[in-house]
Amino acid sequence: VREALNNYFEMEGMLEKQYERCKKQRGLYPTNASLESALSFAAVALEEFKKKALTKVFENYSKSLLDLTFFYENILTEKAFPADTTIAKLNEILRLMALCSQLVEKHICRTSSEKELVELLSLDVVECIHWRIGALLYMYCHTVRMKPERVEMERGIFLKCCCMGVYHLHKMAGIRVPLSEDEDVISRDTMTTELLQRGIFSDVHMLGLMYAGEMCYWYWQEVNKMAAAEALPTKQSANISEQTSSTPVDDSMQPETLELSTVAKHLTGEVVVLNWQKTFNALHYGQDYLSRYIEVARGPLKEHSWKYDNAVKMVVEMKKS
């Protein structure tokens, strides 16, 4: 009973804190639509909590967090991920993202599984969380890559972000089940049917393939540079392992301070995350994602102006290795 009461009051505290967080930001930026939406969802979550409608609480609390973090992400992107504050801001966003699953854990009193998260938060919300984290890490890596000196300074963080960015996009792509070829389809649109069979349910899924492929390519390029500089065989740099973790990084900028692994463990489980980090092969995944992107861009979406020239170049380069 004591544990149940503690969980109840902790959950109420989390909801009230989110409401006050949104209210404060809304006061600073009164015309921002994302903050208006975040505050509205937070208010509804509190109201539903008092009615003990927990499913609605999870849904609205998560939507409030997603809108609030969208606001923070836009500021980071607009400011081109400033070197002096980016790590702290990324950390703040990742912590907020993790609160979605933490609320579920408080409710069911144990570690939540992916299936339970989907059931309680909804498929759309869990998919959106993975997409937003993956896309955010992609934007960070893309921005840093434009300045070689920053990659040099933040190499450990850059590689971790590439690896975990791909992880979240990989999880996002696997939440919905592709349409089976023998399933009956109401739509007579053959293009739509083919896209669903390939697991492309929206533009986000198409972008996810390209983003994941690019981050694999960047990761692969960077560890090859490290291997060449240290006179190591290229094959030894295929995985995110001791070589990456031993890259000199200032203590205040260690990759783990980004809580990349922490938020992923909340969403998908510790074993799954650790296994991904140990077995991540940028060369293999990169060719797979980019090849799938190219096939769809040349196939069912050939009339929709999806550019794939850069994807082709990256695949060709990786195949030569």
mmCIF file of N, CA, C and O in Angstrom, residues 7 57 81 84 122 148 172 194 203 264 266-267 271 283 309 313:
data_model
loop_
_atom_site.group_PDB
_atom_site.id
_atom_site.type_symbol
_atom_site.label_atom_id
_atom_site.label_comp_id
_atom_site.label_asym_id
_atom_site.label_seq_id
_atom_site.Cartn_x
_atom_site.Cartn_y
_atom_site.Cartn_z
ATOM 1 N N ASN A 7 3.956 5.776 -5.421
ATOM 2 C CA ASN A 7 3.883 5.869 -6.882
ATOM 3 C C ASN A 7 2.825 6.864 -7.319
ATOM 4 O O ASN A 7 3.012 7.620 -8.282
ATOM 5 N N VAL A 57 -4.000 9.880 -19.241
ATOM 6 C CA VAL A 57 -2.890 10.591 -18.591
ATOM 7 C C VAL A 57 -1.596 10.347 -19.354
ATOM 8 O O VAL A 57 -0.867 11.275 -19.695
ATOM 9 N N PHE A 81 23.446 24.383 -33.064
ATOM 10 C CA PHE A 81 24.061 23.558 -32.024
ATOM 11 C C PHE A 81 25.359 24.171 -31.489
ATOM 12 O O PHE A 81 26.449 23.638 -31.706
ATOM 13 N N ASP A 84 29.266 25.397 -26.865
ATOM 14 C CA ASP A 84 29.364 25.583 -25.415
ATOM 15 C C ASP A 84 28.119 25.140 -24.642
ATOM 16 O O ASP A 84 28.200 24.882 -23.432
ATOM 17 N N SER A 122 0.602 4.424 -26.757
ATOM 18 C CA SER A 122 0.092 4.324 -28.124
ATOM 19 C C SER A 122 1.237 4.147 -29.111
ATOM 20 O O SER A 122 2.358 4.639 -28.871
ATOM 21 N N PRO A 148 35.050 20.490 -39.434
ATOM 22 C CA PRO A 148 35.987 19.408 -39.070
ATOM 23 C C PRO A 148 36.638 19.580 -37.702
ATOM 24 O O PRO A 148 36.896 18.598 -37.008
ATOM 25 N N MET A 172 12.294 2.918 -34.600
ATOM 26 C CA MET A 172 11.120 3.593 -35.156
ATOM 27 C C MET A 172 10.572 2.843 -36.357
ATOM 28 O O MET A 172 9.375 2.619 -36.487
ATOM 29 N N GLU A 194 2.733 -1.109 -52.429
ATOM 30 C CA GLU A 194 4.145 -1.452 -52.443
ATOM 31 C C GLU A 194 4.898 -0.752 -51.319
ATOM 32 O O GLU A 194 5.783 -1.346 -50.692
ATOM 33 N N ASP A 203 6.325 9.861 -44.942
ATOM 34 C CA ASP A 203 7.585 10.514 -45.320
ATOM 35 C C ASP A 203 8.652 10.310 -44.252
ATOM 36 O O ASP A 203 9.846 10.228 -44.560
ATOM 37 N N ALA A 264 17.484 5.321 -24.011
ATOM 38 C CA ALA A 264 17.203 4.160 -24.863
ATOM 39 C C ALA A 264 16.829 2.944 -24.013
ATOM 40 O O ALA A 264 15.940 2.172 -24.372
ATOM 41 N N HIS A 266 15.359 2.956 -21.129
ATOM 42 C CA HIS A 266 13.988 3.143 -20.637
ATOM 43 C C HIS A 266 12.971 2.741 -21.699
ATOM 44 O O HIS A 266 11.910 2.203 -21.402
ATOM 45 N N LEU A 267 13.304 3.021 -22.946
ATOM 46 C CA LEU A 267 12.359 2.767 -24.036
ATOM 47 C C LEU A 267 12.378 1.326 -24.523
ATOM 48 O O LEU A 267 11.335 0.787 -24.908
ATOM 49 N N VAL A 271 19.393 -4.673 -22.090
ATOM 50 C CA VAL A 271 20.069 -5.729 -22.856
ATOM 51 C C VAL A 271 20.072 -5.408 -24.341
ATOM 52 O O VAL A 271 21.076 -5.569 -25.034
ATOM 53 N N LEU A 283 29.095 -0.204 -41.600
ATOM 54 C CA LEU A 283 29.226 -0.546 -43.020
ATOM 55 C C LEU A 283 28.031 -1.374 -43.493
ATOM 56 O O LEU A 283 27.446 -1.106 -44.540
ATOM 57 N N ASP A 309 20.935 10.797 -55.418
ATOM 58 C CA ASP A 309 22.300 10.813 -55.965
ATOM 59 C C ASP A 309 23.359 10.622 -54.879
ATOM 60 O O ASP A 309 24.306 9.846 -55.043
ATOM 61 N N LYS A 313 26.193 7.547 -54.210
ATOM 62 C CA LYS A 313 27.630 7.772 -54.042
ATOM 63 C C LYS A 313 28.150 7.123 -52.763
ATOM 64 O O LYS A 313 29.228 6.532 -52.744
#
